[in-house]
Amino acid sequence: MVGPKRHFLPLILISFAAFIFYTFHQSSLPSSIPESNPDFTLRTPIRNLNPISHNFTFVIKVLAYNRLESISRCLRSLAAADYLGDRVHLHIYIDHFALADASSVDQKLHESHRIVEYADGFDWKFGEKVVHYRTSNVGLQAQWLEAWWPSSDDEFAFVVEDDLEVSSLYYEFVKSLIMNFYYNASNYSPSIYGVTLQRARFVPGKHGNKLKLDDKTRLFLYQLVGTWGQILFPKPWKEFRLWYDKNKAKGIKPFLEGMVTTGWYKKMGERIWTPWFIKFIQSRGYFNIYANFLHERALSVSHRDAGVNYGKTAGPDSQLLEERSLDFNILEMQPLSSLKWFDFCFREVHPGKVIKNLEELGALLQSLQKRDSIFLVNLFGVSDAIVRNLLCHFERLNIRNYILMGPPSDSLFDLARRGHPVINVDQFVSSVGLYKLTSQGSSFETIKGILAKAYVIKKCIENKYNTWVMDGNMLVTSDLLLESQDSNDDFCVANNLDLFYAKSSSSSEKIWANDFVSKVVAMAGSLARKDSATHGSLSFVYILTKLLEQNDARIKRVDETSFGMKIGSDNVSKSSLGDKRLVYWSTEMGLDSIQKRLEELNLWGIDSDLSCTAVVCHNS
């Protein structure tokens, strides 16, 4: 009996060892929902995804001055982050103290040298570490502006003021954003200048809307720069630096009326840099990516230590979001098309609306504010400066319902990028069948414009909107123009001005049927085929008036001088405008003369960048 037991003993030991190995091996493999980490499914690691670019470079720029406790807390938090095995560089810029007060030089030298010594000895194992110790005091503006010049379009800078503290999750989140909104062509927009890790805290436009976001909004775009944790994209930053250089050299100030930040600049001057950047952003129509983590949480927190911005320490502005408090997938990225965009007034804008057919026009009309009237503005032959000035006055008058129409051009598409709804007339008229018509030579562009206007009015009437159709040689000076029509008239035309009004009513809708639009096109084509001497009749208002008369429509004819003022070669003054609701000029008048006359009337509202000189918020 003893013999056989000794023969089985090695087999038993081998089996037991195999069991132990199998158990250990299985326990070392990650399960789909491990019991030890109930939040495992709330993050999707990006380590194993394809590299976003072989040249992708991430550089941290820490801006320090005289706060040892602040910079030590900041650097420790940066070193505690998960960099996914990437090479990440750390550059520390230490500003020198001012030499004005000689009595405390020794103490200040001691403080500065302690900071330099700490930065020198700080262990940074993720990439190169470079310490820049300035020889003189340059201030916060130069610290920001001189910290980075991108070496390529694949280099990104994270600018960190020394009183910031970051979450260990920040890099994985930022890299995921860059992958999705910079390197992913389907999600890329040239309007995005960066990402901020701070939460949105205020609206810089005076009388702007309150910061309100629903709980489901995780990512959104907002024009305001977020200096408490700003990641900068290379191309817009280079563009800004060159713009700043030009404006600073010419003595131009970053004044933007209607903005709180302009008051900051008037008080603090060149000690701060944000008013410069905000003016640049407004002139270019750029946006920043923000996150909404709820419960005042953010991936970067400013402790608001005493310094340039705060006379005394104010304490942390937010709750730092760490992995233990995650209750959502921080790396879940929505497509860019589903994100909301907000301007400096925290008013939602809708970039990229280029209307190419009737279906898209209908969708646009459904998205507009449900007010009485829509302005349809013809941009054929109108300079960029005139268009931008018109839009600034629309903003001042709170005219939100407007559509711009013109031929395809870089200028038209740039207006759409900035959030202005535009109609690409060439594609629009092709979609409704104008391609079937024979080209009428130089008159063909005019016919396309006439057809586009006719179809837009028809669609507006069907959607219960009144419509004003105006050319680019006009400038509305009062929103009373919206309320100036007699309720008994369905249409209104000016005697000698291409200005037309169509009211939405059952009678106007009955007249404006498909066969009426066909008659508009037929009459335009007929006029175009006649001698060039009659081409002055090839105008939208002329054709509409003739056809509406044939349909016994209720038309009101007005003398444009009764409500409008024509400007020309003679000097004018603001008092001469009186109660006129419209300013207009000859299409032959030169841009310089138009600008001069409008400046005399205080109606020129753009600067040398063709951007509005003021941000005007209307609380909604």
Coordinates of N, CA and C in Angstrom, one line a residue, residues 33-39:
I33 N -15.0 43.8 -16.0 CA -15.5 44.7 -14.9 C -14.9 44.1 -13.6
P34 N -13.7 44.5 -13.3 CA -13.1 44.0 -12.1 C -13.8 44.5 -10.9
E35 N -13.9 43.6 -9.9 CA -14.6 44.0 -8.7 C -13.8 45.1 -7.9
S36 N -12.5 45.1 -8.1 CA -11.7 46.1 -7.3 C -11.9 47.5 -7.8
N37 N -12.4 47.7 -9.0 CA -12.5 49.0 -9.6 C -13.9 49.1 -10.3
P38 N -14.9 49.5 -9.6 CA -16.2 49.6 -10.3 C -16.3 50.7 -11.4
D39 N -15.3 51.6 -11.4 CA -15.3 52.6 -12.5 C -14.5 52.3 -13.7

